[in-house]
Coordinates of C-alpha atoms and ligand atoms in Angstrom, one line a residue:
Chain A
V20 CA -73.3 30.1 -10.6
I21 CA -74.0 27.5 -7.9
E22 CA -70.7 26.2 -6.5
R23 CA -70.2 22.5 -6.6
N24 CA -69.8 20.6 -3.3
V25 CA -67.2 17.9 -2.9
D26 CA -68.6 14.4 -3.4
E27 CA -67.3 11.0 -4.4
K28 CA -67.4 11.8 -8.1
F29 CA -65.2 14.9 -7.4
F30 CA -62.7 12.8 -5.5
E31 CA -62.6 10.3 -8.3
E32 CA -61.9 12.9 -10.9
L33 CA -59.3 14.5 -8.8
E34 CA -57.6 11.2 -8.2
E35 CA -57.6 10.5 -11.9
A36 CA -56.0 13.9 -12.6
L37 CA -53.3 13.3 -10.0
I38 CA -52.5 9.8 -11.1
T39 CA -52.4 10.6 -14.8
A40 CA -50.0 13.4 -14.0
D41 CA -47.6 10.7 -12.8
I42 CA -47.7 11.7 -9.1
N43 CA -47.0 8.6 -7.0
I44 CA -49.9 7.0 -5.3
D45 CA -48.4 7.3 -1.8
T46 CA -47.8 11.0 -2.4
I47 CA -51.4 11.4 -3.5
K48 CA -52.6 9.6 -0.3
R49 CA -50.5 11.8 1.9
L50 CA -51.8 14.9 0.2
L51 CA -55.5 13.9 0.2
T52 CA -55.9 12.1 3.5
P53 CA -55.6 15.2 5.8
L54 CA -57.7 17.3 3.5
R55 CA -60.5 14.7 3.5
I56 CA -60.4 14.6 7.3
R57 CA -61.0 18.3 7.2
V58 CA -64.0 17.7 4.9
S59 CA -65.4 15.2 7.4
Q60 CA -65.1 18.0 10.0
G61 CA -67.2 20.2 7.9
E62 CA -64.4 22.2 6.2
L63 CA -63.4 22.6 2.5
L64 CA -66.9 21.6 1.4
K65 CA -66.8 23.5 -1.9
T66 CA -64.7 21.9 -4.7
S67 CA -62.9 25.2 -5.2
E68 CA -62.0 25.4 -1.6
F69 CA -60.7 21.9 -1.6
K70 CA -58.7 22.4 -4.7
E71 CA -57.1 25.6 -3.4
A72 CA -56.1 23.7 -0.1
L73 CA -54.7 20.9 -2.2
K74 CA -52.7 23.3 -4.3
A75 CA -51.3 25.0 -1.2
E76 CA -50.1 21.6 0.1
M77 CA -48.5 20.8 -3.2
L78 CA -46.8 24.2 -3.2
K79 CA -45.4 23.6 0.3
I80 CA -43.7 20.5 -1.1
L81 CA -42.4 22.3 -4.1
S82 CA -41.2 25.4 -2.4
L83 CA -37.6 24.4 -1.9
E84 CA -35.2 27.2 -3.0
P85 CA -32.9 26.1 -5.9
P86 CA -29.2 26.7 -5.4
A87 CA -27.6 29.8 -6.9
F88 CA -26.9 29.4 -10.6
P89 CA -24.1 29.6 -11.4
P90 CA -22.5 28.7 -8.1
E91 CA -19.9 31.2 -6.8
A92 CA -16.7 29.3 -7.4
R93 CA -14.5 30.2 -10.3
P94 CA -14.3 28.3 -12.4
A95 CA -17.6 26.8 -11.3
A96 CA -17.7 23.2 -12.4
I97 CA -21.2 21.8 -13.1
F98 CA -22.0 18.2 -13.8
V99 CA -25.1 17.4 -15.8
V100 CA -26.1 13.8 -15.3
G101 CA -29.1 11.5 -16.0
V102 CA -30.4 8.4 -17.8
N103 CA -30.2 8.1 -21.6
G104 CA -31.9 10.6 -23.8
V105 CA -33.5 12.8 -21.2
G106 CA -32.0 16.0 -22.6
K107 CA -28.7 16.5 -20.8
T108 CA -26.7 17.8 -23.8
T109 CA -29.5 20.1 -25.0
S110 CA -30.0 21.4 -21.5
I111 CA -26.2 22.2 -21.3
A112 CA -26.6 24.2 -24.5
K113 CA -29.5 26.1 -23.1
L114 CA -27.7 26.8 -19.8
G115 CA -24.7 28.0 -21.7
Y116 CA -26.9 30.3 -23.7
R117 CA -28.4 31.7 -20.6
L118 CA -25.1 32.2 -18.8
K119 CA -23.5 33.9 -21.8
K120 CA -26.5 36.2 -22.1
S121 CA -25.9 37.2 -18.4
G122 CA -22.3 38.0 -19.2
F123 CA -20.5 34.9 -17.9
S124 CA -17.8 33.1 -19.8
V125 CA -18.6 29.5 -20.4
L126 CA -16.8 26.3 -21.5
F127 CA -18.3 23.0 -22.4
I128 CA -16.6 19.8 -21.5
A129 CA -17.5 16.8 -23.8
A130 CA -17.3 14.0 -21.2
D131 CA -19.7 11.8 -23.1
T132 CA -17.1 9.9 -25.0
F133 CA -19.4 6.9 -25.5
R134 CA -22.4 7.8 -27.6
A135 CA -22.0 8.1 -31.3
A136 CA -21.7 11.8 -32.3
A137 CA -22.3 13.0 -28.8
I138 CA -19.1 15.1 -29.0
E139 CA -20.2 16.5 -32.4
Q140 CA -23.6 17.4 -31.0
L141 CA -22.0 19.4 -28.2
E142 CA -19.5 21.0 -30.6
N143 CA -22.3 22.0 -32.8
W144 CA -24.1 23.8 -30.0
G145 CA -20.8 25.4 -28.9
K146 CA -20.1 26.7 -32.4
R147 CA -23.5 28.4 -32.6
M148 CA -22.8 30.4 -29.4
E149 CA -19.0 30.7 -29.7
I150 CA -18.6 28.6 -26.6
P151 CA -15.3 26.6 -26.6
V152 CA -15.6 22.8 -26.2
I153 CA -12.9 20.7 -24.6
K154 CA -13.0 17.2 -26.1
Q155 CA -11.0 14.1 -26.7
K156 CA -11.7 11.2 -29.0
L157 CA -14.7 8.8 -29.0
G158 CA -13.9 6.1 -26.4
A159 CA -11.5 8.3 -24.4
D160 CA -11.6 8.1 -20.6
P161 CA -14.3 10.6 -19.5
A162 CA -12.5 11.4 -16.3
S163 CA -9.5 12.5 -18.2
V164 CA -11.6 14.7 -20.4
V165 CA -13.1 16.3 -17.2
F166 CA -9.6 16.9 -15.8
E167 CA -8.3 18.4 -19.0
G168 CA -11.4 20.5 -19.4
L169 CA -11.3 21.9 -15.9
K170 CA -7.6 22.7 -16.2
A171 CA -8.4 24.6 -19.4
A172 CA -11.2 26.4 -17.7
T173 CA -8.8 27.5 -14.9
S174 CA -6.1 28.7 -17.2
R175 CA -8.5 30.5 -19.5
Q176 CA -10.1 32.1 -16.5
I177 CA -13.6 30.8 -17.5
D178 CA -16.5 31.5 -15.1
V179 CA -18.5 28.3 -15.7
A180 CA -17.6 24.9 -17.0
L181 CA -20.5 22.7 -18.0
I182 CA -19.7 19.0 -18.1
D183 CA -21.8 16.9 -20.4
T184 CA -21.8 13.2 -19.3
A185 CA -23.0 10.1 -21.1
G186 CA -26.5 8.9 -20.5
R187 CA -26.5 6.0 -18.1
L188 CA -29.1 3.8 -16.5
H189 CA -28.8 4.1 -12.7
T190 CA -28.9 0.4 -12.4
K191 CA -25.5 0.0 -14.1
Y192 CA -22.9 -0.4 -11.4
N193 CA -19.8 0.2 -13.6
L194 CA -21.2 3.4 -15.2
M195 CA -22.2 4.8 -11.8
E196 CA -18.7 4.1 -10.5
E197 CA -17.3 5.9 -13.6
L198 CA -19.4 8.9 -12.6
K199 CA -18.0 8.8 -9.1
K200 CA -14.5 8.7 -10.6
M201 CA -15.2 11.7 -12.8
A202 CA -16.4 13.7 -9.8
R203 CA -13.3 12.7 -7.8
V204 CA -11.0 13.7 -10.7
A205 CA -12.9 17.1 -11.0
G206 CA -11.9 17.8 -7.4
K207 CA -8.3 17.2 -8.2
A208 CA -8.4 19.7 -11.1
V209 CA -10.3 22.4 -9.3
E210 CA -10.7 23.0 -5.6
G211 CA -14.1 22.0 -4.4
A212 CA -15.3 20.7 -7.8
P213 CA -17.9 19.7 -8.8
H214 CA -19.7 22.7 -7.4
Q215 CA -23.1 21.7 -8.6
N216 CA -24.5 18.4 -9.8
I217 CA -27.7 18.6 -11.9
L218 CA -29.8 15.6 -12.5
V219 CA -32.0 15.8 -15.6
I220 CA -35.4 14.2 -15.4
D221 CA -37.6 13.8 -18.5
A222 CA -41.2 15.0 -17.8
T223 CA -42.5 12.0 -19.7
T224 CA -41.0 9.6 -17.1
G225 CA -43.3 7.7 -14.8
Q226 CA -42.5 6.1 -11.4
N227 CA -39.0 5.0 -12.4
A228 CA -37.8 8.6 -11.7
V229 CA -37.8 7.7 -8.0
S230 CA -35.3 5.0 -8.6
Q231 CA -33.2 7.3 -10.9
V232 CA -32.8 9.9 -8.1
K233 CA -32.2 7.3 -5.5
W234 CA -29.2 5.8 -7.4
F235 CA -27.7 8.9 -8.8
K236 CA -27.8 10.3 -5.3
E237 CA -25.8 7.3 -4.2
A238 CA -23.1 8.1 -6.7
L239 CA -22.8 11.9 -6.1
P240 CA -24.7 14.6 -4.3
I241 CA -27.6 15.9 -6.5
H242 CA -28.1 19.6 -5.8
T243 CA -30.9 20.3 -8.1
L244 CA -33.1 19.0 -11.0
I245 CA -33.9 20.1 -14.5
V246 CA -37.2 18.8 -15.8
T247 CA -37.2 18.6 -19.6
K248 CA -39.8 18.1 -22.3
M249 CA -42.5 20.0 -20.3
D250 CA -43.7 21.3 -23.7
G251 CA -45.5 17.9 -24.3
T252 CA -48.7 16.7 -22.7
A253 CA -47.0 14.9 -19.8
K254 CA -47.4 17.0 -16.6
G255 CA -44.2 15.8 -15.0
G256 CA -46.0 15.1 -11.7
I257 CA -43.4 12.6 -10.6
V258 CA -41.2 15.5 -9.6
L259 CA -43.6 16.4 -6.9
T260 CA -42.9 12.9 -5.5
L261 CA -39.2 13.5 -6.0
T262 CA -39.1 16.8 -4.1
H263 CA -41.3 15.2 -1.4
L264 CA -39.1 12.2 -0.9
F265 CA -35.7 13.6 -1.5
K266 CA -36.0 17.3 -0.8
I267 CA -34.2 18.2 -4.0
P268 CA -35.2 21.6 -5.5
I269 CA -35.9 22.1 -9.2
S270 CA -34.0 24.9 -11.0
F271 CA -35.2 24.9 -14.5
I272 CA -37.7 23.3 -16.9
G273 CA -37.1 22.5 -20.6
L274 CA -39.8 23.7 -22.9
G275 CA -38.5 22.7 -26.4
E276 CA -35.5 22.0 -28.5
K277 CA -34.3 25.6 -29.0
L278 CA -31.7 27.5 -27.0
E279 CA -34.3 29.8 -25.5
D280 CA -36.5 27.0 -24.4
L281 CA -35.4 26.9 -20.7
E282 CA -37.2 28.6 -17.9
P283 CA -36.8 28.9 -14.2
F284 CA -39.1 26.4 -12.5
D285 CA -42.4 28.0 -11.5
P286 CA -44.2 25.9 -8.9
K287 CA -47.5 27.8 -9.2
A288 CA -47.7 27.2 -12.9
F289 CA -46.7 23.6 -12.4
V290 CA -49.5 23.0 -9.9
E291 CA -52.1 24.8 -12.0
A292 CA -51.3 22.6 -15.0
I293 CA -52.1 19.5 -12.9
I294 CA -55.2 20.9 -11.1
P295 CA -56.9 23.5 -13.3
Chain B
M9 CA -43.4 2.0 -2.1
F10 CA -43.1 -0.8 -4.6
E11 CA -43.8 -3.7 -2.4
N12 CA -44.1 -7.0 -4.2
L13 CA -47.7 -7.6 -5.3
S14 CA -47.5 -11.2 -4.2
D15 CA -46.5 -10.3 -0.6
R16 CA -49.3 -7.7 -0.5
L17 CA -51.9 -10.1 -1.7
E18 CA -50.7 -12.8 0.7
S19 CA -51.1 -10.4 3.6
T20 CA -54.4 -9.0 2.4
F21 CA -55.9 -12.5 2.1
K22 CA -54.4 -13.8 5.3
K23 CA -56.1 -11.1 7.3
L24 CA -59.4 -11.9 5.6
R25 CA -58.9 -15.6 5.8
G26 CA -58.9 -15.5 9.5
R27 CA -62.6 -14.9 9.2
G28 CA -63.2 -18.1 7.2
K29 CA -63.9 -18.5 3.5
L30 CA -63.1 -15.6 1.2
T31 CA -66.1 -13.6 0.0
P32 CA -66.5 -11.7 -3.3
S33 CA -65.8 -8.5 -1.4
D34 CA -62.5 -9.9 -0.1
V35 CA -61.5 -10.6 -3.7
E36 CA -62.4 -7.0 -4.6
K37 CA -59.9 -6.0 -1.9
G38 CA -57.3 -8.1 -3.6
L39 CA -58.1 -6.5 -6.9
R40 CA -57.5 -3.1 -5.4
E41 CA -54.0 -4.3 -4.6
V42 CA -53.6 -5.4 -8.2
R43 CA -54.8 -2.0 -9.4
L44 CA -52.2 -0.3 -7.2
A45 CA -49.5 -2.5 -8.5
L46 CA -50.4 -1.8 -12.1
L47 CA -50.5 2.0 -11.4
E48 CA -47.1 1.8 -9.8
A49 CA -45.9 0.0 -12.9
D50 CA -47.0 3.1 -14.9
V51 CA -49.9 1.4 -16.7
N52 CA -52.3 4.1 -17.6
F53 CA -55.2 4.9 -15.3
R54 CA -57.9 4.2 -17.8
V55 CA -56.2 1.1 -19.1
V56 CA -56.0 -0.3 -15.6
K57 CA -59.6 0.4 -15.0
D58 CA -60.6 -1.6 -18.1
F59 CA -58.2 -4.3 -17.3
I60 CA -59.5 -4.8 -13.7
N61 CA -63.1 -4.9 -15.0
R62 CA -62.1 -7.6 -17.4
V63 CA -60.4 -9.8 -14.9
K64 CA -63.0 -9.2 -12.2
E65 CA -65.3 -11.9 -13.5
R66 CA -62.7 -14.6 -13.5
A67 CA -61.3 -13.4 -10.2
L68 CA -64.7 -13.8 -8.6
G69 CA -65.1 -17.4 -9.8
A70 CA -64.4 -20.5 -7.8
E71 CA -60.8 -20.6 -8.9
V72 CA -60.0 -17.9 -6.4
L73 CA -62.8 -18.1 -3.8
E74 CA -62.3 -21.7 -3.1
S75 CA -58.6 -21.9 -3.5
L76 CA -56.3 -22.7 -0.6
T77 CA -53.8 -20.2 -2.1
P78 CA -56.1 -17.4 -3.3
A79 CA -53.3 -14.9 -3.6
Q80 CA -51.4 -17.1 -6.0
Q81 CA -54.6 -17.9 -7.9
L82 CA -55.4 -14.3 -8.4
I83 CA -51.9 -13.5 -9.5
K84 CA -52.1 -16.4 -12.0
I85 CA -55.3 -15.0 -13.5
V86 CA -53.9 -11.5 -13.7
H87 CA -50.7 -12.7 -15.2
E88 CA -52.6 -14.7 -17.9
E89 CA -54.8 -11.8 -18.7
L90 CA -51.8 -9.5 -19.0
I91 CA -50.1 -11.9 -21.4
H92 CA -53.3 -12.0 -23.4
T93 CA -53.5 -8.2 -23.6
L94 CA -49.8 -7.9 -24.5
G95 CA -50.3 -10.3 -27.4
E96 CA -49.7 -14.1 -26.9
T97 CA -46.8 -14.5 -29.3
A98 CA -43.9 -12.5 -30.8
V99 CA -44.8 -10.8 -34.1
P100 CA -41.8 -10.5 -36.5
L101 CA -41.1 -7.7 -38.9
N102 CA -43.1 -7.7 -42.1
L103 CA -40.4 -8.6 -44.6
S104 CA -42.6 -10.1 -47.4
G105 CA -43.3 -8.5 -50.7
P106 CA -41.1 -6.6 -53.2
K107 CA -37.8 -5.2 -52.2
P108 CA -36.5 -2.8 -51.0
I109 CA -38.7 -3.0 -48.0
P110 CA -39.0 0.3 -46.1
I111 CA -39.3 0.4 -42.3
L112 CA -40.1 3.7 -40.7
L113 CA -39.1 4.6 -37.1
V114 CA -41.0 7.3 -35.3
G115 CA -41.3 8.6 -31.7
L116 CA -40.7 11.2 -29.1
Q117 CA -37.4 13.0 -28.6
G118 CA -34.7 10.8 -27.1
S119 CA -36.7 7.6 -27.1
G120 CA -34.0 5.6 -28.9
K121 CA -34.9 5.7 -32.6
T122 CA -31.4 6.3 -34.1
T123 CA -29.9 3.6 -31.9
T124 CA -32.7 1.2 -32.7
A125 CA -32.3 1.9 -36.4
A126 CA -28.7 0.7 -36.2
K127 CA -29.7 -2.3 -34.0
L128 CA -32.3 -3.4 -36.6
A129 CA -29.8 -3.1 -39.4
R130 CA -27.4 -5.4 -37.5
F131 CA -30.3 -7.8 -36.8
L132 CA -31.2 -7.9 -40.5
K133 CA -27.6 -8.2 -41.6
K134 CA -27.3 -11.3 -39.4
K135 CA -30.3 -12.7 -41.3
N136 CA -28.3 -12.3 -44.5
L137 CA -30.3 -9.3 -45.7
K138 CA -28.8 -6.1 -47.0
P139 CA -30.1 -3.2 -45.0
F140 CA -29.7 0.5 -45.9
L141 CA -29.8 3.1 -43.1
V142 CA -31.4 6.4 -43.9
P143 CA -30.9 9.5 -41.6
A144 CA -34.0 11.6 -42.1
D145 CA -33.5 13.8 -39.0
V146 CA -32.1 17.1 -40.2
Y147 CA -32.9 19.0 -37.0
R148 CA -31.0 17.6 -34.1
P149 CA -27.4 18.6 -34.1
A150 CA -25.2 15.8 -35.3
A151 CA -28.1 13.4 -35.8
I152 CA -26.9 12.5 -39.3
D153 CA -23.3 12.0 -38.0
Q154 CA -24.7 9.7 -35.3
L155 CA -26.4 7.3 -37.7
K156 CA -23.5 7.4 -40.1
T157 CA -21.1 6.5 -37.3
L158 CA -23.4 3.7 -36.1
A159 CA -23.7 2.4 -39.6
R160 CA -20.0 2.1 -39.8
Q161 CA -19.9 0.3 -36.5
V162 CA -22.4 -2.3 -37.8
G163 CA -20.8 -2.5 -41.2
V164 CA -23.9 -1.5 -43.3
A165 CA -24.5 1.1 -45.9
C166 CA -26.0 4.5 -45.0
F167 CA -27.6 7.1 -47.2
D168 CA -25.5 10.3 -47.6
T169 CA -28.1 12.7 -46.2
Q170 CA -27.2 16.4 -46.5
P171 CA -28.5 18.6 -43.7
D172 CA -30.1 21.1 -46.1
Q173 CA -32.3 18.4 -47.7
K174 CA -36.0 18.1 -46.8
P175 CA -36.8 14.8 -45.1
V176 CA -39.4 13.9 -47.7
D177 CA -36.9 14.3 -50.5
I178 CA -34.3 12.4 -48.5
V179 CA -36.5 9.3 -48.2
K180 CA -37.5 9.4 -51.9
H181 CA -33.9 9.6 -53.0
A182 CA -32.9 7.0 -50.5
M183 CA -35.5 4.6 -51.8
A184 CA -34.4 5.1 -55.4
E185 CA -30.8 4.5 -54.4
A186 CA -31.8 1.4 -52.5
K187 CA -33.6 0.0 -55.5
A188 CA -30.7 0.8 -57.8
K189 CA -28.1 -0.8 -55.5
G190 CA -30.2 -3.8 -54.6
Y191 CA -30.6 -3.3 -50.9
D192 CA -33.3 -5.4 -49.2
V193 CA -34.5 -3.3 -46.3
V194 CA -34.5 0.5 -46.0
I195 CA -34.5 1.7 -42.3
I196 CA -35.6 5.3 -42.0
D197 CA -34.6 7.2 -38.8
T198 CA -36.8 10.2 -38.3
A199 CA -36.3 13.2 -35.9
G200 CA -37.8 13.0 -32.5
R201 CA -41.1 14.9 -32.3
L202 CA -43.9 15.6 -29.9
H203 CA -47.2 14.0 -30.8
I204 CA -48.9 17.5 -30.4
D205 CA -46.5 19.2 -32.8
E206 CA -48.7 19.5 -35.8
E207 CA -46.1 20.6 -38.3
M208 CA -43.8 17.8 -37.4
M209 CA -46.6 15.3 -37.3
N210 CA -47.6 16.4 -40.8
E211 CA -44.0 15.9 -41.9
V212 CA -43.9 12.3 -40.7
E213 CA -47.2 11.7 -42.4
E214 CA -45.7 13.0 -45.7
I215 CA -42.7 10.7 -45.3
K216 CA -45.0 7.8 -44.8
K217 CA -47.0 8.6 -47.9
A218 CA -43.8 9.0 -49.9
V219 CA -42.3 5.6 -49.1
E220 CA -45.3 3.4 -48.0
P221 CA -43.4 1.6 -45.3
R222 CA -44.2 -2.1 -44.7
D223 CA -43.6 -1.5 -40.9
V224 CA -44.1 1.8 -39.0
L225 CA -42.5 1.3 -35.6
L226 CA -43.1 3.5 -32.6
V227 CA -39.9 3.6 -30.5
A228 CA -40.9 4.2 -26.9
D229 CA -39.0 4.5 -23.7
A230 CA -39.8 1.8 -21.1
M231 CA -39.6 4.5 -18.4
T232 CA -42.6 6.4 -19.9
G233 CA -45.4 7.2 -17.5
Q234 CA -49.1 7.8 -17.9
D235 CA -48.7 9.9 -21.0
A236 CA -47.8 6.8 -23.1
V237 CA -51.4 6.4 -24.2
N238 CA -51.6 10.0 -25.6
I239 CA -48.3 9.6 -27.4
A240 CA -49.2 6.2 -28.9
K241 CA -52.7 7.2 -29.9
S242 CA -51.6 10.3 -31.7
F243 CA -48.8 8.6 -33.6
H244 CA -51.2 5.7 -34.5
E245 CA -53.9 8.0 -35.8
K246 CA -51.4 10.0 -37.8
V247 CA -49.2 7.3 -39.4
G248 CA -50.8 4.0 -38.7
L249 CA -48.3 2.1 -36.5
T250 CA -47.7 -1.6 -37.2
G251 CA -45.6 -2.3 -34.1
V252 CA -43.6 -0.9 -31.2
V253 CA -40.0 -1.1 -30.0
L254 CA -39.7 -0.6 -26.2
T255 CA -36.2 0.7 -25.3
K256 CA -34.1 0.9 -22.2
V257 CA -35.7 -2.2 -20.8
E258 CA -32.6 -3.5 -19.1
G259 CA -33.1 -0.9 -16.3
D260 CA -35.5 -1.3 -13.4
A261 CA -38.6 0.4 -14.9
R262 CA -41.6 -1.8 -14.6
G263 CA -42.6 -1.0 -18.2
G264 CA -46.3 -0.6 -17.8
A265 CA -46.2 1.7 -20.9
A266 CA -46.0 -1.5 -22.9
L267 CA -49.5 -2.5 -21.8
S268 CA -50.9 1.0 -22.2
I269 CA -49.5 1.3 -25.7
R270 CA -50.7 -2.1 -26.7
A271 CA -54.1 -1.5 -25.3
V272 CA -54.7 1.8 -27.1
T273 CA -53.2 0.9 -30.5
G274 CA -53.6 -2.8 -30.6
C275 CA -50.1 -2.9 -32.2
P276 CA -47.8 -5.7 -31.2
I277 CA -44.6 -4.9 -29.3
K278 CA -42.0 -6.4 -31.7
F279 CA -38.6 -5.7 -30.1
L280 CA -37.1 -4.7 -26.8
G281 CA -34.0 -2.5 -26.6
V282 CA -31.9 -3.8 -23.7
G283 CA -28.7 -1.7 -23.8
E284 CA -26.8 1.0 -25.6
K285 CA -24.7 -1.4 -27.6
L286 CA -25.8 -2.4 -31.0
D287 CA -26.4 -6.1 -30.2
A288 CA -28.7 -5.2 -27.3
L289 CA -32.0 -5.9 -29.2
E290 CA -34.3 -8.7 -28.2
V291 CA -37.5 -10.2 -29.6
F292 CA -40.5 -9.4 -27.3
H293 CA -41.7 -12.0 -24.9
P294 CA -45.1 -11.2 -23.4
D295 CA -44.8 -13.6 -20.4
R296 CA -41.6 -11.9 -19.2
M297 CA -43.1 -8.5 -19.7
A298 CA -46.2 -9.5 -17.7
S299 CA -44.1 -10.7 -14.8
R300 CA -42.1 -7.6 -14.9
I301 CA -45.2 -5.3 -14.8
L302 CA -46.4 -7.2 -11.8
G303 CA -43.0 -6.7 -10.2
M304 CA -42.2 -10.4 -10.1
Ligands
LIG423 N1 -39.6 18.7 -26.8 C1 -38.5 18.8 -26.1 N2 -37.4 18.1 -26.5 C2 -36.3 18.2 -25.8 C3 -36.1 19.0 -24.7 N3 -34.9 18.9 -24.2 C4 -34.2 18.0 -25.1 N4 -35.1 17.6 -26.1 C5 -34.8 16.7 -27.2 O1 -34.5 15.4 -26.6 C6 -33.6 14.7 -27.4 C7 -32.5 14.2 -26.6 O2 -31.8 15.3 -26.1 P1 -30.2 15.2 -25.7 O3 -29.9 16.5 -25.2 O4 -29.5 14.6 -26.8 O5 -30.3 14.2 -24.5 P2 -29.2 13.5 -23.7 O6 -29.7 13.3 -22.3 O7 -27.9 14.3 -23.8 O8 -29.0 12.1 -24.4 P3 -27.8 11.1 -24.2 O9 -26.6 11.8 -24.2 O10 -28.0 10.2 -25.5 O11 -28.1 10.3 -23.0 C8 -33.2 15.6 -28.5 O12 -34.0 15.4 -29.7 C9 -33.5 17.0 -27.9 O13 -33.8 17.9 -29.0 C10 -37.3 19.7 -24.2 O14 -37.3 20.4 -23.2 N5 -38.4 19.6 -25.0
LIG424 N1 -29.7 1.9 -21.7 C1 -30.2 2.0 -23.0 N2 -30.0 3.1 -23.7 C2 -30.6 3.2 -24.9 C3 -31.3 2.1 -25.5 N3 -31.7 2.5 -26.7 C4 -31.2 3.7 -26.9 N4 -30.5 4.1 -25.8 C5 -29.8 5.4 -25.5 O1 -30.8 6.4 -25.4 C6 -30.2 7.7 -25.8 C7 -31.1 8.2 -26.9 O2 -31.0 7.4 -28.1 P1 -31.1 7.9 -29.6 O3 -31.1 6.7 -30.4 O4 -30.2 9.0 -29.8 O5 -32.6 8.4 -29.5 P2 -33.5 9.1 -30.6 O6 -34.9 8.7 -30.4 O7 -32.9 8.9 -31.9 O8 -33.3 10.6 -30.1 P3 -33.7 11.9 -31.0 O9 -33.3 11.7 -32.4 O10 -33.1 13.1 -30.3 O11 -35.2 12.0 -30.9 C8 -28.8 7.3 -26.3 O12 -27.9 7.6 -25.2 C9 -28.8 5.9 -26.6 O13 -27.5 5.3 -26.4 C10 -31.5 0.9 -24.7 O14 -32.2 0.0 -25.1 N5 -31.0 0.9 -23.4
LIG425 K1 -45.4 18.2 -20.7
LIG426 MG1 -26.0 13.8 -24.4
LIG427 MG1 -32.3 10.3 -33.3

């Protein structure tokens, strides 16, 4: 087989692959420019060499170490936040499943008191795994549910409390203030809480994910990301831009709707899916 | 990132202007900025390519080359062509013909189908029609509960779906009940599904055959990225969409998916979801969407 040399057609195809994976144009430029300079200096002339060099650059960006899961504190209080419908509640169920399998005791806190049947959804998952759910009524103050939930976690000597929050657009001031209040109240119930805040990003999301991280980060420190719906055809490339811009690691990816469909993030596989 | 297109074009042309009259190659540079703006708005790569090729001819005409305000002229052309592509006017629901009229909602997981079903019921109730909500999602935990709760909030009837029923049977029974009880419109909420999930796509095709909906609406998230074309194409091929509802539009997503979906399916965007509350449903306005995509 004769190996192909890099040419304009190759760069065009590469650009299309990167753009259609939802990586931001600026990130793409930053990745490609230094590599193209090397080409002009007579390096990376084979397409395979160029691709490997590009993948190495992408892996550098993605190589942030995710925080320990679960965090060490007992009870460890974990907030799961994000915009509407990304997969927060399902991810909590999956995390609960994973924790239980590793021998931790888990409690769910149903702090989405807004969406119709959000509490029932979490209870339903809880029942399947015999994980207790602390809840109040639809419309209750979510901060009060968090407080009650963390107090219960302490008195029952639970290892990890996973807090399900309502979906909210990052542009809604009041809802973001509500989130801040929930985090403050958590700290009053348990020393140092919340111990980990997870932002859930839907892999189907385009450039708006940048704005999501920016504004959620304003409300509370985001320690790590979960990227859901990676079982579809969207490559989730925007998270490369997210880790590049915000230096937030990715812990897990969601690969379906079942409890087992959660895996630790594998940067290599992620990059290979974008550049075969 | 995300600089305003208008500013970018002004500065591009100002630099070039310094050298006298604009040339066609200057305009090409301007079009490159337009391309970037569309990509940043999440319009699909291929859709952008076709779109730019289409506006090129007009952009290279005297309108821009000889204008004292070439940036504004170019934006005007792009804006007009965007509106043209998005569909000039709002297209209403297809409510003609014998009742009950079935409407089927389909889409990816979490896009907003269940919420939109309830919003549409409220919208139709305001028009003095009698809607009937049908939960046909037996998979997602508490999905039936969710729609039943929303139906109560809107004050409309809801089919009493049992979780052990098959979706195809649910919709057949629901249609029969709607006919017997004199409901005007039957709004069917289906489970979220991936466009590449063959089994689930077959299921929705079966549902469609069973009820022959007058409208099949794809409910799509305004924050969707490049994949919108694949999603829309697959659903369209499988169930023949008649329209689109774009949700979560009240945020700051530029909503380029609207253009992508319209371009690959030819289906009109009928409604916008602009909030979680049940009155947060708007009729689609192409001009506003065009401005938004351009970041104006
Ligand atoms: N295919 C796929 N679907 C997923 C995944 N994670 C979640 N979902 C589905 O996405 C939909 C929304 O999930 P939820 O967990 O309810 O999302 P949420 O963020 O809690 O939603 P809100 O609370 O309404 O904001 C459901 O249909 C889930 O089954 C995933 O990794 N892959
Ligand atoms: N901000 C905002 N949220 C919306 C809008 N439409 C729906 N949502 C929210 O998006 C989330 C998902 O909505 P659902 O109606 O449950 O979505 P779905 O498509 O039925 O989800 P699945 O059945 O799991 O596939 C919920 O939190 C809704 O409140 C909208 O226009 N704006
Ligand atoms: K995917
Ligand atoms: Mg939820
Ligand atoms: Mg639903």
